[in-house]
XYZ file of C-alpha atoms in Angstrom:
722
model
C 0.164 27.905 43.189
C 0.308 24.954 40.802
C -1.920 25.263 37.787
C -4.163 22.276 37.040
C -3.147 19.997 34.190
C -5.601 20.007 31.302
C -5.856 16.596 29.684
C -7.644 16.518 26.380
C -9.809 13.493 25.584
C -8.179 10.976 23.309
C -10.650 11.679 20.505
C -9.802 15.407 20.603
C -6.078 14.634 20.492
C -6.710 12.282 17.587
C -8.440 15.085 15.683
C -5.592 17.481 16.440
C -3.063 14.948 15.223
C -5.177 14.391 12.120
C -4.779 18.095 11.397
C -1.183 18.709 12.466
C 0.489 15.699 10.817
C -0.773 16.358 7.260
C -0.044 20.082 7.533
C 3.512 19.381 8.637
C 4.016 16.712 5.966
C 2.435 18.948 3.327
C 4.697 21.875 4.207
C 7.759 19.646 4.002
C 6.672 18.368 0.579
C 5.909 21.876 -0.669
C 9.303 23.087 0.548
C 11.016 20.712 -1.890
C 8.352 21.108 -4.577
C 10.632 23.008 -7.009
C 13.072 20.093 -6.962
C 10.301 17.515 -7.381
C 8.281 19.192 -10.120
C 10.543 18.061 -12.960
C 10.836 14.417 -11.873
C 7.085 14.501 -11.133
C 6.357 15.393 -14.770
C 8.738 12.687 -16.007
C 7.051 10.160 -13.693
C 3.662 11.031 -15.147
C 5.036 10.358 -18.647
C 6.158 6.924 -17.441
C 2.851 6.157 -15.716
C 0.797 7.366 -18.672
C 2.825 5.141 -20.979
C 2.272 2.042 -18.823
C -1.387 2.695 -18.044
C -2.675 4.168 -21.305
C -0.003 3.245 -23.830
C 2.109 5.597 -25.975
C 0.551 8.975 -26.723
C 0.039 9.409 -30.471
C 0.665 12.648 -32.336
C -2.238 14.528 -33.942
C -3.348 12.856 -37.156
C -2.178 14.244 -39.479
C 0.842 15.697 -37.724
C 0.991 19.490 -38.155
C 4.795 19.412 -38.043
C 7.511 17.306 -39.687
C 11.282 17.104 -39.290
C 13.882 17.072 -42.046
C 16.852 15.354 -40.500
C 20.501 15.895 -41.285
C 21.135 12.312 -40.285
C 23.836 9.701 -40.624
C 22.375 8.640 -43.951
C 22.897 12.177 -45.253
C 26.559 12.083 -44.246
C 27.010 8.694 -45.930
C 25.241 9.289 -49.231
C 26.369 11.252 -52.245
C 26.587 14.131 -52.922
C 26.948 14.932 -49.173
C 29.454 12.194 -48.293
C 32.988 13.514 -48.020
C 31.888 17.116 -48.566
C 32.398 19.669 -45.774
C 29.089 20.875 -44.393
C 30.070 24.444 -45.272
C 29.597 23.450 -48.938
C 26.132 21.962 -48.460
C 24.319 25.285 -48.963
C 23.319 24.780 -52.631
C 22.015 21.246 -51.913
C 20.116 22.405 -48.854
C 18.679 25.163 -51.046
C 17.402 22.565 -53.525
C 15.455 20.757 -50.783
C 14.275 24.007 -49.214
C 12.992 25.244 -52.594
C 11.169 21.959 -53.218
C 9.431 22.177 -49.809
C 8.390 25.780 -50.430
C 7.117 24.829 -53.865
C 5.246 21.908 -52.287
C 3.337 24.295 -50.022
C 5.190 24.074 -46.685
C 3.488 26.561 -44.355
C 6.678 27.490 -42.499
C 10.242 26.197 -42.351
C 12.591 26.623 -39.389
C 16.292 25.945 -39.885
C 17.594 24.621 -36.563
C 21.177 25.016 -37.780
C 23.454 28.031 -37.447
C 26.071 28.633 -40.186
C 28.021 31.690 -39.038
C 30.342 31.556 -42.096
C 29.969 30.852 -45.801
C 32.217 29.916 -48.716
C 30.459 32.687 -50.632
C 33.192 35.031 -49.412
C 35.804 32.753 -50.987
C 33.882 31.547 -54.031
C 31.532 34.330 -55.132
C 28.352 32.996 -56.699
C 28.737 29.471 -55.261
C 25.613 29.848 -53.088
C 23.665 32.169 -55.403
C 20.742 29.761 -55.815
C 20.682 29.037 -52.093
C 20.565 32.738 -51.273
C 17.756 33.248 -53.756
C 15.784 30.444 -52.098
C 16.351 32.029 -48.692
C 15.159 35.331 -50.108
C 12.002 33.732 -51.510
C 11.188 32.010 -48.232
C 11.845 35.167 -46.240
C 9.672 37.344 -48.461
C 6.825 34.818 -48.239
C 7.106 34.852 -44.426
C 7.638 31.089 -44.463
C 11.312 30.887 -43.454
C 12.933 31.320 -40.046
C 16.703 31.155 -39.559
C 18.287 30.204 -36.232
C 20.559 32.052 -33.871
C 21.861 31.066 -30.466
C 21.428 33.630 -27.703
C 24.443 33.927 -25.395
C 24.874 36.092 -22.331
C 26.666 38.717 -24.382
C 26.542 38.620 -28.194
C 24.355 36.019 -29.923
C 25.797 33.531 -32.364
C 24.237 34.725 -35.625
C 23.978 33.170 -39.103
C 26.266 34.427 -41.862
C 25.308 38.024 -42.601
C 24.573 37.224 -46.238
C 22.038 34.584 -45.184
C 20.290 37.101 -42.908
C 20.192 39.737 -45.600
C 18.781 37.237 -48.075
C 16.153 35.860 -45.689
C 15.495 39.166 -43.933
C 16.874 40.268 -40.582
C 13.410 39.956 -39.056
C 13.303 36.260 -39.912
C 15.966 35.172 -37.399
C 14.908 33.636 -34.087
C 16.649 32.077 -31.115
C 16.758 28.290 -30.779
C 17.787 28.445 -27.123
C 16.301 25.793 -24.855
C 16.579 26.404 -21.108
C 17.313 23.414 -18.895
C 15.615 22.793 -15.566
C 17.899 22.616 -12.498
C 18.307 18.850 -13.013
C 19.595 19.346 -16.579
C 16.401 18.198 -18.323
C 14.688 20.194 -21.079
C 10.970 20.218 -20.348
C 9.939 23.652 -21.562
C 10.598 25.939 -24.527
C 10.757 29.730 -24.169
C 7.776 31.589 -25.567
C 9.800 34.773 -25.866
C 13.368 35.758 -25.082
C 14.745 39.116 -24.083
C 17.211 40.355 -26.692
C 19.281 43.548 -26.700
C 19.754 45.676 -29.773
C 18.460 45.238 -33.286
C 17.597 41.836 -34.592
C 20.775 41.717 -36.635
C 22.802 41.252 -33.485
C 24.533 44.599 -33.342
C 25.059 45.974 -29.884
C 23.123 48.864 -28.576
C 19.440 49.637 -28.362
C 16.883 48.591 -25.762
C 16.014 45.095 -24.556
C 12.870 43.691 -26.139
C 10.884 40.450 -26.087
C 11.269 38.313 -29.180
C 9.424 35.031 -29.926
C 11.484 31.856 -29.717
C 11.978 29.546 -32.712
C 9.052 27.204 -31.916
C 6.596 30.064 -31.374
C 7.751 31.865 -34.519
C 7.444 28.809 -36.778
C 4.000 27.935 -35.347
C 2.926 31.571 -35.760
C 4.039 31.621 -39.419
C 2.311 28.292 -40.104
C -0.944 29.462 -38.499
C -0.604 32.943 -39.987
C -1.412 34.341 -36.550
C 0.766 36.521 -34.321
C 1.581 35.849 -30.690
C -0.731 38.058 -28.650
C -0.478 39.121 -25.020
C -3.667 40.217 -23.249
C -4.001 42.863 -20.560
C -4.150 40.166 -17.864
C -0.767 38.846 -18.980
C -2.088 35.755 -20.741
C -0.625 34.798 -24.112
C -2.536 33.330 -27.051
C -1.685 32.119 -30.525
C -4.352 31.737 -33.197
C -7.090 31.758 -30.558
C -5.340 29.152 -28.391
C -4.625 30.522 -24.928
C -1.243 29.150 -24.007
C -1.168 27.377 -20.624
C 0.509 29.316 -17.894
C 3.616 27.711 -16.553
C 6.953 28.299 -14.980
C 8.257 31.695 -16.125
C 7.710 32.569 -19.759
C 7.967 28.982 -20.983
C 5.680 26.389 -22.534
C 5.621 22.904 -20.982
C 6.002 20.504 -23.903
C 3.557 17.606 -24.237
C 5.564 15.030 -26.169
C 3.857 12.423 -28.295
C 5.549 9.150 -27.329
C 4.326 6.774 -30.023
C 7.142 5.449 -32.259
C 7.748 7.870 -35.121
C 5.163 10.301 -33.742
C 6.752 13.215 -35.596
C 7.342 12.224 -39.268
C 11.048 12.456 -40.036
C 12.550 12.688 -43.553
C 16.185 12.216 -44.454
C 17.772 15.221 -46.164
C 19.593 12.822 -48.502
C 16.365 11.226 -49.715
C 14.660 14.602 -50.169
C 17.618 15.925 -52.186
C 17.469 12.906 -54.485
C 13.686 13.364 -54.706
C 14.010 17.040 -55.684
C 16.727 16.255 -58.209
C 14.381 13.702 -59.765
C 11.715 16.377 -60.081
C 9.104 14.559 -57.951
C 7.238 17.694 -56.936
C 4.076 15.711 -56.178
C 5.905 13.958 -53.284
C 6.659 17.319 -51.653
C 3.082 18.460 -52.156
C 1.743 15.277 -50.477
C 4.065 15.393 -47.497
C 4.765 19.078 -46.836
C 1.740 21.079 -47.915
C 0.396 23.105 -44.993
C 3.026 21.663 -42.635
C 5.423 23.353 -40.259
C 8.889 22.004 -41.033
C 11.928 21.894 -38.758
C 15.299 21.169 -40.341
C 17.986 20.033 -37.943
C 20.603 17.521 -36.930
C 19.397 14.051 -35.820
C 22.709 12.284 -35.253
C 23.673 9.806 -32.541
C 25.910 12.176 -30.589
C 25.396 15.733 -31.759
C 22.813 18.071 -30.217
C 21.074 15.406 -28.118
C 19.113 16.524 -25.070
C 17.453 15.022 -22.023
C 13.739 15.741 -22.222
C 10.688 15.076 -20.052
C 9.891 11.906 -22.041
C 13.338 10.484 -21.239
C 11.904 7.368 -19.556
C 9.592 6.427 -22.427
C 11.690 7.061 -25.541
C 11.385 4.602 -28.423
C 13.909 3.016 -30.782
C 14.789 5.274 -33.706
C 13.826 4.484 -37.270
C 10.328 3.146 -36.511
C 7.216 4.168 -38.451
C 9.188 6.231 -40.952
C 7.112 8.031 -43.602
C 7.022 6.964 -47.226
C 10.405 7.322 -48.938
C 10.725 9.180 -52.225
C 13.895 8.190 -54.088
C 16.233 6.199 -51.843
C 15.570 3.147 -49.620
C 16.474 3.295 -45.936
C 20.025 2.088 -45.337
C 19.895 -1.398 -43.842
C 22.553 -0.733 -41.186
C 21.384 2.736 -40.221
C 19.460 1.856 -37.036
C 20.183 -0.619 -34.226
C 17.071 -2.726 -33.647
C 15.440 -2.170 -30.260
C 17.977 0.405 -29.092
C 16.553 3.180 -26.938
C 18.255 6.131 -25.269
C 17.065 8.673 -22.757
C 18.167 11.627 -24.937
C 16.623 12.925 -28.156
C 17.857 15.380 -30.824
C 17.030 18.948 -29.819
C 15.104 19.561 -33.051
C 12.393 17.178 -31.800
C 11.808 19.349 -28.730
C 11.166 22.333 -31.011
C 8.987 20.179 -33.249
C 6.930 18.851 -30.302
C 6.406 22.405 -29.041
C 5.273 23.541 -32.506
C 2.835 20.621 -32.638
C 1.446 21.618 -29.219
C 1.026 25.234 -30.312
C -0.712 24.334 -33.562
C -2.898 21.548 -32.122
C -3.600 23.342 -28.835
C -2.555 20.428 -26.611
C 0.363 21.699 -24.543
C 0.626 20.714 -20.877
C -0.755 23.062 -18.231
C 0.700 23.005 -14.723
C -1.766 23.395 -11.874
C -1.468 26.742 -10.096
C 0.461 26.881 -6.868
C -2.529 27.559 -4.536
C -4.579 24.727 -6.036
C -1.532 22.441 -6.087
C -0.780 23.148 -2.426
C -4.412 22.400 -1.551
C -4.179 19.045 -3.339
C -0.973 18.178 -1.496
C -2.613 18.956 1.847
C -5.756 17.038 0.867
C -3.852 13.863 0.045
C -1.807 14.251 3.234
C -5.068 14.588 5.184
C -6.496 11.429 3.628
C -3.258 9.592 4.436
C -3.509 10.776 8.046
C -7.115 9.557 8.241
C -6.101 6.124 6.939
C -3.097 5.941 9.276
C -4.946 6.930 12.427
C -8.137 4.977 11.804
C -6.595 1.504 11.559
C -3.775 -0.667 12.804
C -0.345 -0.028 11.193
C -0.367 -3.056 8.811
C -3.860 -2.193 7.589
C -2.900 1.489 7.413
C 0.118 0.625 5.252
C -2.098 -1.301 2.847
C -4.583 1.579 2.845
C -1.776 4.020 2.071
C -0.709 1.899 -0.897
C -4.298 1.922 -2.199
C -4.508 5.679 -1.658
C -1.309 6.252 -3.630
C -2.554 3.948 -6.378
C -5.787 5.924 -6.612
C -3.865 9.200 -6.636
C -1.645 7.889 -9.420
C -4.685 6.962 -11.472
C -6.242 10.415 -11.061
C -2.952 12.171 -11.844
C -2.395 10.094 -14.984
C -5.910 10.636 -16.328
C -5.642 14.396 -15.859
C -2.141 14.327 -17.363
C -3.643 12.544 -20.351
C -6.069 15.473 -20.605
C -3.193 17.970 -20.420
C -3.221 18.987 -16.750
C -0.131 18.401 -14.608
C -0.867 17.769 -10.929
C 1.808 17.951 -8.207
C 2.081 14.171 -8.351
C 5.297 13.411 -6.483
C 4.800 16.280 -4.041
C 1.428 14.961 -2.904
C 2.701 11.374 -2.839
C 5.664 12.455 -0.709
C 3.350 14.273 1.708
C 1.186 11.150 2.035
C 4.222 8.958 2.651
C 5.624 11.417 5.229
C 2.322 11.443 7.112
C 2.595 7.716 7.803
C 5.720 7.799 10.053
C 4.780 11.197 11.515
C 1.319 10.047 12.556
C 2.501 6.639 13.731
C 5.331 8.197 15.731
C 3.044 10.680 17.438
C 0.423 8.022 17.935
C 2.934 5.722 19.606
C 4.546 8.437 21.696
C 1.404 10.260 22.824
C -1.925 8.680 21.959
C -1.061 5.021 22.446
C 0.812 5.816 25.651
C -2.493 5.846 27.527
C -3.479 2.553 25.925
C -0.204 0.980 26.964
C -0.619 2.336 30.480
C -4.110 0.844 30.795
C -3.086 -2.433 29.209
C 0.012 -2.793 31.400
C -1.958 -1.854 34.508
C -4.738 -4.369 33.996
C -3.344 -7.135 31.810
C -2.464 -9.271 34.819
C -5.927 -8.900 36.329
C -8.454 -8.566 33.505
C -9.071 -10.484 30.271
C -7.637 -8.896 27.141
C -11.066 -8.406 25.530
C -12.222 -6.335 28.497
C -9.071 -4.190 28.308
C -9.748 -3.612 24.598
C -13.245 -2.386 25.475
C -11.834 0.035 28.023
C -9.296 1.405 25.560
C -11.906 1.788 22.827
C -14.250 3.677 25.166
C -11.444 5.680 26.780
C -12.859 4.829 30.229
C -11.299 3.060 33.164
C -13.110 0.060 34.645
C -15.883 0.740 37.156
C -17.935 -1.293 39.619
C -20.810 -3.318 38.214
C -21.824 -6.797 37.165
C -24.406 -8.850 35.333
C -25.885 -12.323 35.556
C -25.055 -14.501 32.574
C -25.189 -18.141 31.591
C -21.613 -19.398 31.874
C -19.518 -22.523 32.138
C -17.124 -22.539 35.075
C -14.026 -24.736 35.132
C -12.356 -25.466 38.452
C -9.025 -27.294 38.398
C -7.073 -28.365 41.478
C -3.870 -30.296 42.032
C -4.219 -33.778 43.513
C -1.292 -34.908 45.638
C 0.018 -31.391 46.115
C 1.150 -31.997 49.700
C 3.186 -35.069 48.780
C 4.861 -33.505 45.739
C 5.841 -30.389 47.692
C 7.381 -32.187 50.661
C 10.933 -31.118 51.289
C 10.974 -28.551 48.455
C 12.379 -25.067 48.812
C 9.709 -22.380 48.252
C 11.528 -20.978 45.213
C 11.704 -24.392 43.545
C 8.043 -25.107 44.293
C 7.019 -21.742 42.821
C 8.967 -22.541 39.658
C 7.155 -25.878 39.242
C 3.749 -24.292 39.879
C 4.364 -21.345 37.549
C 5.294 -23.649 34.687
C 2.177 -25.750 35.298
C -0.085 -22.688 35.564
C 1.380 -21.284 32.342
C 0.562 -24.444 30.382
C -2.947 -24.687 31.821
C -3.680 -20.980 31.280
C -2.522 -21.118 27.664
C -4.880 -24.033 26.996
C -7.804 -22.250 28.643
C -7.237 -19.078 26.593
C -6.779 -21.044 23.378
C -10.296 -22.425 23.897
C -11.874 -19.024 24.486
C -11.858 -18.950 28.271
C -10.067 -16.678 30.705
C -8.552 -17.372 34.093
C -10.491 -15.548 36.770
C -8.010 -16.275 39.537
C -5.532 -18.707 41.028
C -6.615 -19.964 44.447
C -3.583 -21.544 46.001
C -2.854 -24.476 43.697
C -6.273 -24.266 41.993
C -7.349 -22.498 38.797
C -10.765 -20.911 38.325
C -11.631 -20.296 34.653
C -14.695 -18.798 32.982
C -16.125 -19.614 29.556
C -18.744 -17.315 27.997
C -17.593 -13.981 29.457
C -16.709 -11.192 29.055
C -17.565 -12.055 25.417
C -20.100 -14.699 24.514
C -18.883 -17.691 22.520
C -20.960 -20.074 20.430
C -21.006 -22.946 22.943
C -19.209 -22.183 26.196
C -19.951 -25.634 27.608
C -18.353 -27.356 24.632
C -15.351 -24.996 24.869
C -14.902 -25.694 28.582
C -15.050 -29.480 28.078
C -12.583 -29.303 25.195
C -10.224 -27.227 27.342
C -10.472 -29.716 30.204
C -9.668 -32.663 27.933
C -6.700 -30.726 26.503
C -5.451 -29.945 30.008
C -5.546 -33.623 30.893
C -3.825 -34.512 27.617
C -1.070 -31.991 28.375
C -0.424 -33.752 31.672
C -0.167 -37.084 29.851
C 2.073 -35.729 27.096
C 4.559 -34.023 29.410
C 5.570 -36.184 32.397
C 7.689 -33.328 33.780
C 4.638 -31.191 34.591
C 4.150 -31.103 38.393
C 7.027 -33.575 38.741
C 9.326 -33.142 41.754
C 11.820 -35.309 43.598
C 9.106 -36.177 46.109
C 6.624 -37.354 43.515
C 4.352 -36.075 40.785
C 1.078 -34.310 41.282
C -1.946 -34.637 39.069
C -4.964 -32.443 38.436
C -8.689 -32.885 38.824
C -11.250 -30.780 36.993
C -14.902 -29.988 37.638
C -17.148 -28.074 35.248
C -20.582 -26.617 35.949
C -22.875 -24.633 33.643
C -25.543 -22.197 34.719
C -26.254 -18.603 35.754
C -23.501 -16.683 37.510
C -22.776 -13.098 38.468
C -19.760 -11.647 36.651
C -18.285 -8.146 36.570
C -16.117 -5.680 38.453
C -16.799 -6.588 42.052
C -15.221 -5.078 45.145
C -14.821 -1.540 46.495
C -14.228 1.691 44.558
C -10.582 1.560 45.652
C -9.945 -2.066 44.813
C -11.957 -4.560 42.793
C -11.576 -7.526 40.490
C -13.299 -8.677 37.348
C -14.541 -11.963 38.784
C -17.349 -14.492 38.838
C -19.424 -15.706 41.766
C -22.561 -17.675 42.467
C -23.923 -21.189 42.907
C -22.531 -22.380 39.558
C -19.013 -21.477 40.707
C -19.463 -23.354 43.950
C -20.829 -26.368 42.098
C -17.803 -26.494 39.793
C -15.556 -26.531 42.868
C -17.613 -29.323 44.474
C -17.519 -31.407 41.294
C -13.742 -31.066 41.145
C -13.575 -32.463 44.679
C -16.105 -35.193 43.868
C -13.631 -36.746 41.430
C -11.799 -38.374 44.326
C -14.950 -40.330 45.316
C -15.244 -41.821 41.843
C -11.528 -42.175 41.073
C -11.989 -39.848 38.047
C -10.131 -36.734 36.906
C -12.916 -34.959 34.951
C -16.477 -34.414 36.082
C -19.178 -32.157 34.699
C -22.741 -31.359 35.660
C -25.801 -32.482 33.752
C -26.368 -28.885 32.600
C -22.902 -28.845 31.078
C -23.604 -32.091 29.212
C -26.922 -30.758 27.895
C -25.414 -27.422 26.802
C -22.590 -29.315 25.136
C -25.127 -30.977 22.866
C -23.429 -34.346 22.258
C -24.504 -36.983 24.847
C -22.220 -39.550 23.228
C -19.239 -37.510 24.400
C -19.971 -38.385 28.053
C -20.808 -41.270 30.302
C -23.154 -40.866 33.228
C -21.417 -41.424 36.575
C -24.032 -40.885 39.253
C -26.428 -38.424 40.867
C -24.859 -36.527 43.753
C -25.876 -33.999 46.330
C -22.964 -31.728 47.122
C -22.375 -29.785 50.300
C -24.226 -26.487 50.370
C -26.715 -27.435 47.657
C -30.152 -28.873 48.307
C -30.854 -30.041 44.764
C -29.089 -33.212 43.535
C -26.934 -32.982 40.409
C -26.453 -35.601 37.737
C -22.734 -35.902 37.006
C -20.927 -37.104 33.875
C -17.417 -37.924 32.792
C -16.240 -36.367 29.454
C -14.683 -38.860 27.058
C -11.583 -38.182 24.978
C -11.740 -39.161 21.314
C -9.547 -42.218 21.854
C -12.036 -43.746 24.328
C -15.034 -42.913 22.144
C -13.442 -44.745 19.224
C -12.429 -47.822 21.264
C -14.985 -50.678 20.875
C -13.877 -52.369 24.103
C -14.276 -49.158 26.054
C -17.662 -48.651 24.450
C -18.790 -52.083 25.642
C -17.585 -51.367 29.178
C -19.443 -48.038 29.193
C -22.618 -49.791 28.144
C -22.153 -52.301 30.966
C -21.586 -49.434 33.432
C -24.761 -47.703 32.209
C -26.757 -50.923 32.748
C -25.389 -51.345 36.274
C -26.151 -47.683 36.976
C -29.760 -48.223 35.887
C -30.017 -51.143 38.395
C -28.592 -48.879 41.108
C -31.093 -46.089 40.429
C -33.966 -48.601 40.330
C -32.974 -50.040 43.745
C -31.868 -53.417 42.350
C -28.712 -53.437 44.450
C -27.655 -57.075 43.877
C -27.832 -56.660 40.115
C -26.054 -53.341 40.397
C -23.281 -54.819 42.520
C -22.875 -57.701 40.079
C -22.583 -55.304 37.145
C -20.107 -52.967 38.845
C -18.063 -55.919 40.143
C -17.432 -57.119 36.601
C -15.959 -53.690 35.725
C -14.217 -52.752 38.967
C -10.793 -54.118 38.044
C -10.286 -51.555 35.263
C -12.715 -48.776 36.126
C -12.272 -46.616 39.240
C -15.797 -45.238 39.021
C -17.242 -48.780 38.873
C -15.163 -49.677 41.927
C -16.591 -46.682 43.830
C -20.133 -47.607 42.845
C -19.498 -51.241 43.796
C -18.655 -50.252 47.369
C -21.913 -48.324 47.638
C -23.998 -51.100 46.085
C -22.526 -53.856 48.282
C -23.491 -51.889 51.393
C -27.125 -52.006 50.313
C -27.295 -55.597 49.130
C -29.975 -57.360 51.177
C -31.718 -54.110 52.070
C -34.724 -52.802 50.212
C -34.650 -49.361 48.643
C -36.205 -46.567 50.686
C -39.417 -44.981 49.478
C -38.655 -42.399 46.774
C -35.227 -43.866 46.117
C -33.496 -42.183 43.110
C -29.947 -43.317 43.603
C -28.669 -39.950 44.929
C -25.297 -40.027 46.671
C -24.807 -37.399 49.373
C -21.236 -36.085 49.453
C -20.120 -34.971 52.870
C -16.898 -33.196 51.886
C -16.424 -30.014 49.871
């Protein structure tokens, strides 16, 4: 037994697609989310910079950097001296900063050896300064944590500063090699002095330790696992790391040259240190062109170095120290520590949205993209998708400005993936029914009616309505002669080309071809959709059809001769709709107006004209000057007489000579209708040589010359042929 096929309505399938496509796209985007999160953060830096401008640092900055820069290497007393001998000079600057009230100083340099072992007493003052800073709790030395033993400072430095004042400066790269986060704590084995043995314990990283010393507040971990520092609850993030929120304004973190500070301290300018370092967290580290440079999350918005430098103390900035306008995507590692310290002290680190909320946002944007894609045509949907992504970018940037990181690229990727997924499914499944309907009926029904069927999801059914329409009937004159001796295939080719040209003109003017009847064309204006003036449209189409015949002498041309066409147009009520049987029907028109249009087409041969319209068509057209009255006729099958007119092309309307002839024809026609046959014949005779209609009227008038008009005469001509 064959089970019945269940076919869901198109609207239901559209809803299902609207749910499946975004879910699938969202899952694909979430699957690669770990790879996109880093570039997503970097992209938000770039967008924030271009939409809101560079992000300034807190004013005043809670952290400053003392740079061991190129100037330091080039100025005395550092120039030409091995760095291992810089200890006493570094101690001078360190002592001046401590005296000036620096809240905490972190040395982002590791000196594992010292000349003190070779020259006892050489670094005595430096060691004493380290001891003073360590005892005050304002000094943190650096170590580098390796997989096995850490790289520690010289043992004498640790003893002087205190073994509990040494912290790791490790920065962990993301999978793409970019440093975006700093560790809050690191797991270290053994005592803090680096000896092996002992249990693993969590130890604050350099940035956390310096910020903690400056704030005089310890790092605290609550029962729920959250971490806070000085009342600031640190944003949760990936692992045990803080996502750094870099200030991107030029010179955001004030940077001082070690050489200038040494000269300042030697000159005894203690007030300078008090103004610039009091209450500050200080990071001392290398800021050279090549050494210790890192890729960070602000890599696409870095600024030229040497801008907005703080006030100098003793030495001017070297003129050739910085290259104007030069930017690089890497920054010295000490600035990453400094930015993290600033975030911790100012409470403005970046917080990454949680995974459940982030996944919901990704699916939401994918759903909106699916709605846009399925609700409109592909070009409009593409524009809508661009606007959606622009809006999403704006929201993501504003929240990033406030410190919240949304899954920006992940959601954008999901939205972009929805577009081809939805379009592909729509083309393969949903639009298949539309194509089937369109292909089945496009040769029989007007396109607008097919669109209605597709929109409603219903096939055409029997039914009709009476409407005011203009009917155009066009037949070929001389068809028998032109087709003599022609093979059927050749004749069909000639007719098809002619029908194609005529049909295109009719459709361009808002009509549709109801049917082809042998060599005739029946066209309807005003249905299935109403147009502003169907009579005017039908007349314009007829004139264009005649002009096409004049412009192209090959139309209807054969070796036996060339055919021409005659057109009749009638306006009035007609029945139009799906007419026939339930098994077979056509969208067609019928009624007296249709018959009249056919009779008027045939009446052209009596008046030697090619275009003829009814009086109703002329009145609906609205411009009497666009016609000339021909006669009043009574056609076969119709009891009421019809006034008939000939439409005038623009060239005839603008021709003064033609205008004069039309006026003369109108005067003769008035004589004819009044029963003044001799005057009518005289008037028509003067025009007959160049006017076929005047010649036809002349023949009728001459037959009545000498005979009085019958009672009730109105000048009606009875046509005996269809």
